[in-house]
Amino acid sequence: MKRKLLGALLSTAMVASLAVGCGGNDNSTTPADTPAETEAPAADETPAADAEAPAADASAGGKKIGISMPTQSLERWNRDGAYLDEQFKAAGFETILTYSDDKTDQQVNDIQNMLADGVDMLVVAAIDGNALNTALAGAAEKNIPVISYDRLILNDAASYYVSFDNYTVGKLQGEYIVKALDLENAGDKTYNIEITAGDPADNNATYFYQGAIDAIQPYLDNGALNIVSGQKDFETVATAGWKTDTALARAQNVLSSYYADGTQLDAWLCSNDSTALGVTQAVTSDYAGSNKVVITGQDGDEANLKNIVDGTQTMTVYKNVSNESIVTLALAKAILAGETVDESLIPSFGIECTFDTESYETSAGNKCPSFLLVPSVITADNLQELVDTGLYTMDADGYLKAAN
Ligand code: BGC
């Protein structure tokens, strides 16, 4: 689907009014439908009278971007916030950057304050994809375009979605386990696995979960894999707020209830690094067996990369969030300049991604046009790839440190 935004003559406010939301009706983008069209400058107006129209690169100059991140308690969001802030500032934008301590009320407040502060666009990583209706209704009233960053906002307030291919993140985790345990050649052997998923309020969590489950399901079906606890449903294995302590407590519980008798645990599928941290801690301290347990993760947080070097976590799915911020900036500029937003923008990003108009749906069932970046697998064997991005350094002991 192609989504035409406005031509260069219309004001930013008008452009914003045309960024009608994920799955929004393209018909409403017809200039004839917009009352503001009457404000379009007459042909004989001087350039000065035309000052409000965006110039070629007026997407930047003087414009203010509100960047709303969920929390500083998880490493990745600090990096996202810092990169977005740097990228937008370097491109000539003013920015307001907030972290909302993983509290939805605070995020609503933060967004409302940004709107009161006169932002021209919002970039929002939602704590709860369902909880921003009031705040974003305020954005819609003011015709402020919203980019859903990393996590989909589930009402129709966002114009576009920038993220990684979240289903593939989970698929990579599941496929890794299949390979690591050589499940294709399991013969009569059964390997034991447990699962820890993410926060039900985060729309991404089910994509990660489903991608992973789809990869391991054939082996659950043929008996090569067995979930000893029987805990498989997303709701049962989910981790509210992606909290390390919550993942730790549940893992300890599972270990003492199902593995204390010496049952061997072979793998623990964790949807991300904060949950993997808790599970790794539980396995290290509470698992009676001496075999190496395959533990997955996602993000490349420093503490987890250390565990990968030490051998207590096996892999992480890495998502280069510096690239995510570069794509977000390019998209923001295109929206503010009234350019057509579709796959034709991708070459200008200089970053591998896809334009996906099918995979992500709002609560109303509308498809959200999405730019999805490509995740990759990091293990102890290819940590150098992270160093090569320039975003990590490696110390003499082989441990990695994020550059900011
Ligand atoms: C992000 C992950 C992150 C998780 C917890 C998800 O929405 O995509 O990268 O690990 O939230 O913060």
Coordinates of C-alpha atoms and ligand atoms in Angstrom, one line a residue:
M1 CA 0.0 0.0 0.0
K2 CA 1.3 3.4 -0.9
R3 CA 0.6 6.2 1.5
K4 CA 0.8 9.6 -0.1
L5 CA 1.4 12.5 2.1
L6 CA 1.2 16.1 1.2
G7 CA 3.1 18.1 -1.4
A8 CA 5.6 20.7 -0.4
L9 CA 3.2 23.7 -0.4
L10 CA 1.2 22.8 2.6
S11 CA 2.1 23.8 6.1
T12 CA 3.6 21.4 8.6
A13 CA 0.3 21.4 10.6
M14 CA -1.5 20.4 7.4
V15 CA 1.1 17.7 6.7
A16 CA 0.6 16.4 10.2
S17 CA -3.1 16.3 9.7
L18 CA -2.5 14.0 6.9
A19 CA -0.5 11.5 8.8
V20 CA -3.7 9.9 9.7
G21 CA -2.6 6.9 11.7
C22 CA -1.8 3.3 11.3
G23 CA -4.1 1.9 8.7
G24 CA -5.8 5.3 8.4
N25 CA -7.9 6.0 5.4
D26 CA -5.9 7.2 2.5
N27 CA -8.9 9.1 1.1
S28 CA -8.6 11.5 4.0
T29 CA -5.2 12.6 2.7
T30 CA -6.7 14.2 -0.4
P31 CA -5.9 17.8 -0.2
A32 CA -9.4 18.8 -1.3
D33 CA -10.7 17.2 1.9
T34 CA -8.6 19.3 4.2
P35 CA -10.1 22.6 5.4
A36 CA -6.6 24.0 5.7
E37 CA -6.2 23.8 2.0
T38 CA -7.7 27.3 1.8
E39 CA -4.6 28.4 3.6
A40 CA -2.3 27.3 0.8
P41 CA -0.3 30.2 -0.5
A42 CA -1.7 31.8 -3.7
A43 CA 0.6 31.6 -6.7
D44 CA 1.5 35.2 -6.6
E45 CA 2.5 35.3 -3.0
T46 CA 6.1 36.2 -2.3
P47 CA 8.4 33.6 -0.7
A48 CA 8.3 35.6 2.5
A49 CA 4.5 35.3 2.8
D50 CA 5.1 31.6 2.1
A51 CA 7.4 31.3 5.0
E52 CA 5.4 28.6 6.7
A53 CA 5.8 26.1 3.8
P54 CA 8.5 23.6 4.4
A55 CA 11.6 24.2 2.4
A56 CA 13.6 21.4 0.9
D57 CA 15.1 20.5 4.3
A58 CA 12.7 22.5 6.5
S59 CA 11.9 19.1 8.1
A60 CA 14.6 20.0 10.6
G61 CA 15.1 23.7 11.2
G62 CA 13.3 25.0 14.4
K63 CA 11.1 21.9 14.7
K64 CA 10.8 20.2 18.0
I65 CA 10.6 16.4 18.5
G66 CA 9.2 14.8 21.6
I67 CA 11.0 11.5 22.4
S68 CA 9.2 9.4 24.9
M69 CA 11.1 6.3 26.1
P70 CA 9.7 3.8 28.7
T71 CA 12.3 3.5 31.3
Q72 CA 16.0 4.0 32.2
S73 CA 16.1 0.8 34.2
L74 CA 16.7 -1.3 31.1
E75 CA 20.0 -0.7 29.3
R76 CA 18.6 -0.7 25.8
W77 CA 16.2 2.2 26.3
N78 CA 19.0 4.4 27.6
R79 CA 20.8 3.7 24.4
D80 CA 17.7 4.3 22.3
G81 CA 17.0 7.6 24.0
A82 CA 20.6 8.7 23.7
Y83 CA 20.9 7.8 20.0
L84 CA 17.5 9.3 19.0
D85 CA 18.4 12.5 20.9
E86 CA 21.8 12.7 19.3
Q87 CA 20.5 11.9 15.8
F88 CA 17.7 14.4 15.8
K89 CA 19.9 17.2 17.3
A90 CA 22.6 16.6 14.8
A91 CA 20.0 17.0 12.0
G92 CA 19.0 20.4 13.4
F93 CA 15.9 19.5 15.5
E94 CA 15.2 20.6 19.0
T95 CA 14.4 17.6 21.2
I96 CA 12.6 16.8 24.5
L97 CA 13.6 13.4 25.8
T98 CA 11.7 11.7 28.6
Y99 CA 11.8 8.3 30.4
S100 CA 8.7 7.3 32.3
D101 CA 10.0 4.9 34.8
D102 CA 7.9 2.1 33.3
K103 CA 4.7 3.8 34.7
T104 CA 1.9 4.3 32.1
D105 CA 0.5 7.3 34.0
Q106 CA 3.8 9.0 33.9
Q107 CA 4.2 8.4 30.2
V108 CA 0.8 9.9 29.6
N109 CA 1.9 12.9 31.6
D110 CA 5.2 13.2 29.8
I111 CA 3.5 13.1 26.4
Q112 CA 0.9 15.7 27.5
N113 CA 3.8 18.0 28.7
M114 CA 5.6 17.6 25.4
L115 CA 2.4 18.6 23.5
A116 CA 2.0 21.6 25.8
D117 CA 5.6 22.4 25.0
G118 CA 4.8 22.7 21.3
V119 CA 6.4 19.6 19.8
D120 CA 6.0 19.1 16.1
M121 CA 6.2 15.3 16.2
L122 CA 6.3 12.5 18.8
V123 CA 8.4 9.4 18.8
V124 CA 7.0 7.1 21.4
A125 CA 8.1 3.7 22.7
A126 CA 4.9 2.8 24.6
I127 CA 5.1 1.1 28.0
D128 CA 1.6 -0.2 27.4
G129 CA 0.4 -0.2 23.8
N130 CA -3.2 0.2 25.0
A131 CA -2.7 3.0 27.5
L132 CA -1.9 6.1 25.5
N133 CA -5.3 6.9 24.0
T134 CA -5.9 10.1 26.0
A135 CA -2.4 11.5 25.5
L136 CA -2.4 10.7 21.8
A137 CA -5.9 12.0 21.3
G138 CA -4.2 15.3 22.3
A139 CA -1.6 14.8 19.6
A140 CA -4.3 14.1 17.0
E141 CA -6.2 17.3 18.0
K142 CA -3.1 19.3 17.4
N143 CA -2.3 17.4 14.2
I144 CA 1.0 16.2 15.6
P145 CA 2.3 13.1 13.8
V146 CA 3.3 10.2 16.0
I147 CA 5.9 7.5 15.2
S148 CA 5.4 4.3 17.1
Y149 CA 9.0 3.4 18.1
D150 CA 10.0 -0.2 18.6
R151 CA 6.7 -1.1 20.3
L152 CA 3.4 -0.7 18.4
I153 CA 0.8 1.8 19.9
L154 CA -2.5 -0.1 19.6
N155 CA -4.9 2.7 19.0
D156 CA -4.8 4.4 15.6
A157 CA -2.8 7.4 16.8
A158 CA 0.5 6.5 15.2
S159 CA 1.3 7.3 11.6
Y160 CA 4.0 4.7 11.2
Y161 CA 5.9 2.1 13.1
V162 CA 9.6 1.6 13.2
S163 CA 10.9 -1.6 14.8
F164 CA 12.9 -4.7 14.2
D165 CA 11.2 -7.8 12.7
N166 CA 9.9 -9.0 16.1
Y167 CA 8.6 -12.3 14.9
T168 CA 12.1 -13.1 13.4
V169 CA 13.7 -12.2 16.8
G170 CA 11.7 -15.0 18.4
K171 CA 12.3 -17.3 15.4
L172 CA 16.1 -16.8 15.7
Q173 CA 15.9 -17.8 19.4
G174 CA 13.8 -20.9 18.7
E175 CA 16.0 -21.9 15.8
Y176 CA 19.1 -21.5 17.9
I177 CA 17.8 -24.0 20.4
V178 CA 16.9 -26.4 17.6
K179 CA 20.5 -26.3 16.3
A180 CA 22.2 -26.2 19.7
L181 CA 20.5 -29.3 20.9
D182 CA 20.7 -30.8 17.3
L183 CA 17.0 -31.7 17.6
E184 CA 16.8 -32.9 14.0
N185 CA 19.0 -35.8 15.0
A186 CA 17.5 -36.4 18.5
G187 CA 16.4 -39.9 17.6
D188 CA 14.7 -41.3 20.7
K189 CA 16.2 -38.7 23.0
T190 CA 14.0 -36.1 24.6
Y191 CA 15.4 -32.7 25.7
N192 CA 13.8 -30.7 28.4
I193 CA 13.0 -27.0 28.0
E194 CA 11.3 -24.2 29.8
I195 CA 10.0 -20.9 28.5
T196 CA 10.1 -17.3 29.8
A197 CA 8.3 -14.6 27.7
G198 CA 7.9 -10.9 28.0
D199 CA 5.4 -8.3 29.2
P200 CA 1.8 -8.8 28.1
A201 CA 1.4 -5.0 27.9
D202 CA 4.1 -4.8 25.2
N203 CA 2.8 -5.8 21.8
N204 CA 6.2 -7.1 20.8
A205 CA 6.1 -9.8 23.5
T206 CA 3.7 -12.0 21.7
Y207 CA 5.6 -11.7 18.4
F208 CA 8.8 -12.8 20.1
Y209 CA 7.0 -15.6 21.8
Q210 CA 5.2 -16.8 18.6
G211 CA 8.3 -16.7 16.5
A212 CA 10.1 -18.9 19.0
I213 CA 7.2 -21.3 19.5
D214 CA 6.8 -21.8 15.8
A215 CA 10.4 -22.7 15.5
I216 CA 10.3 -25.3 18.3
Q217 CA 6.8 -26.6 17.9
P218 CA 7.7 -29.5 15.5
Y219 CA 10.1 -30.8 18.1
L220 CA 7.5 -30.5 20.9
D221 CA 5.1 -32.4 18.6
N222 CA 7.6 -35.2 17.8
G223 CA 8.8 -35.6 21.3
A224 CA 12.4 -34.4 20.8
L225 CA 11.5 -31.5 23.2
N226 CA 9.5 -31.6 26.4
I227 CA 8.4 -28.7 28.6
V228 CA 8.7 -30.5 32.0
S229 CA 6.7 -27.9 33.9
G230 CA 3.9 -28.0 31.2
Q231 CA 4.0 -24.2 31.3
K232 CA 3.7 -23.1 27.7
D233 CA 0.8 -20.6 27.3
F234 CA 2.0 -17.0 26.8
E235 CA 0.0 -15.8 29.8
T236 CA 1.6 -18.4 32.0
V237 CA 5.2 -17.8 31.0
A238 CA 4.9 -14.0 30.5
T239 CA 6.9 -11.6 32.7
A240 CA 5.1 -8.4 33.8
G241 CA 7.3 -5.4 33.0
W242 CA 10.0 -7.6 31.6
K243 CA 11.4 -7.6 35.2
T244 CA 14.6 -9.6 36.0
D245 CA 13.4 -10.3 39.5
T246 CA 10.0 -11.6 38.3
A247 CA 11.8 -13.9 35.8
L248 CA 14.2 -15.0 38.6
A249 CA 11.4 -15.8 41.0
R250 CA 9.4 -17.9 38.5
A251 CA 12.5 -19.7 37.3
Q252 CA 13.4 -20.6 40.9
N253 CA 9.9 -21.9 41.4
V254 CA 10.0 -24.0 38.3
L255 CA 13.4 -25.4 39.2
S256 CA 12.4 -26.4 42.7
S257 CA 9.0 -27.8 41.6
Y258 CA 10.1 -29.8 38.6
Y259 CA 13.9 -30.3 38.5
A260 CA 14.9 -30.8 42.2
D261 CA 14.6 -34.6 41.6
G262 CA 17.6 -34.5 39.2
T263 CA 15.6 -34.1 36.0
Q264 CA 17.9 -32.6 33.4
L265 CA 17.2 -29.2 32.0
D266 CA 18.6 -28.6 28.5
A267 CA 17.3 -25.2 27.4
W268 CA 15.5 -22.2 28.7
L269 CA 14.0 -20.0 26.0
C270 CA 14.0 -16.4 27.2
S271 CA 12.5 -13.6 25.1
N272 CA 15.0 -11.0 26.1
D273 CA 18.1 -10.2 28.1
S274 CA 16.4 -8.7 31.2
T275 CA 14.4 -12.0 31.7
A276 CA 17.5 -14.1 30.7
L277 CA 19.4 -12.4 33.5
G278 CA 16.9 -13.6 36.1
V279 CA 16.7 -17.1 34.6
T280 CA 20.5 -17.4 34.3
Q281 CA 20.8 -16.4 38.0
A282 CA 18.3 -19.0 39.0
V283 CA 19.9 -21.7 36.9
T284 CA 23.3 -20.8 38.3
S285 CA 22.2 -20.9 41.9
D286 CA 19.3 -23.3 42.0
Y287 CA 19.7 -25.9 39.2
A288 CA 21.1 -29.2 40.6
G289 CA 22.4 -30.5 37.3
S290 CA 25.9 -29.9 35.9
N291 CA 25.2 -29.8 32.2
K292 CA 25.3 -26.5 30.3
V293 CA 21.8 -25.1 29.8
V294 CA 21.2 -23.3 26.6
I295 CA 19.7 -19.9 27.5
T296 CA 18.6 -17.4 24.8
G297 CA 18.1 -13.6 25.1
Q298 CA 17.7 -10.4 23.1
D299 CA 19.3 -7.0 23.1
G300 CA 23.0 -7.3 23.8
D301 CA 22.9 -5.7 27.2
E302 CA 26.4 -5.5 28.8
A303 CA 25.5 -7.9 31.7
N304 CA 24.2 -10.5 29.3
L305 CA 27.2 -10.2 27.0
K306 CA 29.4 -10.8 30.1
N307 CA 27.3 -13.9 30.8
I308 CA 27.8 -15.0 27.2
V309 CA 31.6 -14.6 27.6
D310 CA 31.4 -16.5 30.9
G311 CA 29.2 -19.2 29.3
T312 CA 26.1 -18.9 31.5
Q313 CA 24.0 -17.4 28.7
T314 CA 24.3 -18.9 25.3
M315 CA 23.1 -16.3 22.8
T316 CA 21.4 -13.0 22.4
V317 CA 19.5 -11.6 19.4
Y318 CA 21.1 -8.3 18.7
K319 CA 19.2 -5.3 17.5
N320 CA 21.3 -2.3 16.5
V321 CA 19.3 0.5 18.0
S322 CA 21.6 3.1 16.6
N323 CA 20.3 2.0 13.2
E324 CA 16.7 2.1 14.5
S325 CA 17.2 5.7 15.5
I326 CA 18.7 6.5 12.0
V327 CA 15.6 5.0 10.3
T328 CA 13.3 6.9 12.7
L329 CA 15.0 10.2 11.9
A330 CA 14.8 9.6 8.1
L331 CA 11.2 8.7 8.4
A332 CA 10.4 11.8 10.6
K333 CA 12.1 14.0 8.0
A334 CA 10.1 12.5 5.2
I335 CA 6.8 12.9 7.1
L336 CA 7.5 16.5 8.0
A337 CA 8.6 17.3 4.4
G338 CA 5.4 15.8 3.1
E339 CA 7.2 13.1 1.1
T340 CA 5.6 9.8 0.0
V341 CA 6.3 7.3 2.7
D342 CA 6.7 3.8 1.5
E343 CA 9.4 1.3 0.5
S344 CA 11.0 3.9 -1.9
L345 CA 12.4 5.6 1.2
I346 CA 14.5 2.6 2.2
P347 CA 17.6 3.2 0.0
S348 CA 18.0 6.6 1.6
F349 CA 18.2 5.0 5.1
G350 CA 21.4 3.1 4.1
I351 CA 20.2 0.4 6.5
E352 CA 18.7 -3.0 5.7
C353 CA 15.0 -3.0 6.4
T354 CA 11.6 -3.9 5.0
F355 CA 8.4 -1.9 4.5
D356 CA 5.7 -4.1 5.9
T357 CA 2.0 -3.2 5.6
E358 CA 0.6 -6.5 6.7
S359 CA 2.2 -7.8 9.9
Y360 CA 1.1 -5.2 12.5
E361 CA -2.4 -4.4 13.4
T362 CA -4.0 -1.9 15.8
S363 CA -6.8 -2.8 18.1
A364 CA -9.3 -1.6 15.6
G365 CA -7.8 -4.1 13.1
N366 CA -6.1 -1.5 10.9
K367 CA -2.7 -2.4 9.4
C368 CA 0.1 -0.2 10.5
P369 CA 2.7 0.6 7.8
S370 CA 6.0 -0.5 9.4
F371 CA 9.7 -0.2 8.7
L372 CA 11.3 -3.3 10.1
L373 CA 15.0 -3.7 10.7
V374 CA 16.9 -7.0 10.7
P375 CA 18.0 -8.7 13.9
S376 CA 21.1 -11.0 14.2
V377 CA 22.3 -13.7 16.4
I378 CA 25.3 -13.0 18.8
T379 CA 27.1 -15.8 20.6
A380 CA 30.5 -16.2 22.2
D381 CA 31.9 -16.9 18.7
N382 CA 31.0 -13.7 17.0
L383 CA 31.2 -11.0 19.7
Q384 CA 33.7 -9.2 17.5
E385 CA 30.8 -8.3 15.2
L386 CA 29.5 -6.0 17.9
V387 CA 32.9 -4.4 18.3
D388 CA 32.9 -3.9 14.6
T389 CA 29.7 -1.8 14.8
G390 CA 31.7 0.8 16.7
L391 CA 29.1 0.7 19.4
Y392 CA 31.0 -1.6 21.8
T393 CA 34.5 -1.9 23.0
M394 CA 36.2 -5.1 24.2
D395 CA 38.5 -5.1 27.2
A396 CA 41.5 -7.3 27.8
D397 CA 39.3 -10.0 29.4
G398 CA 37.1 -10.2 26.4
Y399 CA 34.1 -8.4 28.0
L400 CA 32.2 -5.9 26.1
K401 CA 31.2 -2.4 27.1
A402 CA 28.6 -0.3 25.2
A403 CA 30.0 2.9 23.9
N404 CA 27.4 5.1 25.6
Ligands
BGC1 C1 12.0 -4.5 23.1 C2 13.1 -5.4 23.6 C3 13.3 -5.2 25.1 C4 11.9 -5.3 25.8 C5 12.1 -5.0 27.2 C6 10.7 -4.8 23.9 O1 9.7 -4.1 23.4 O2 11.8 -4.7 21.7 O3 14.3 -5.0 22.9 O4 14.1 -6.2 25.5 O5 11.0 -4.5 25.2 O6 12.4 -3.6 27.4

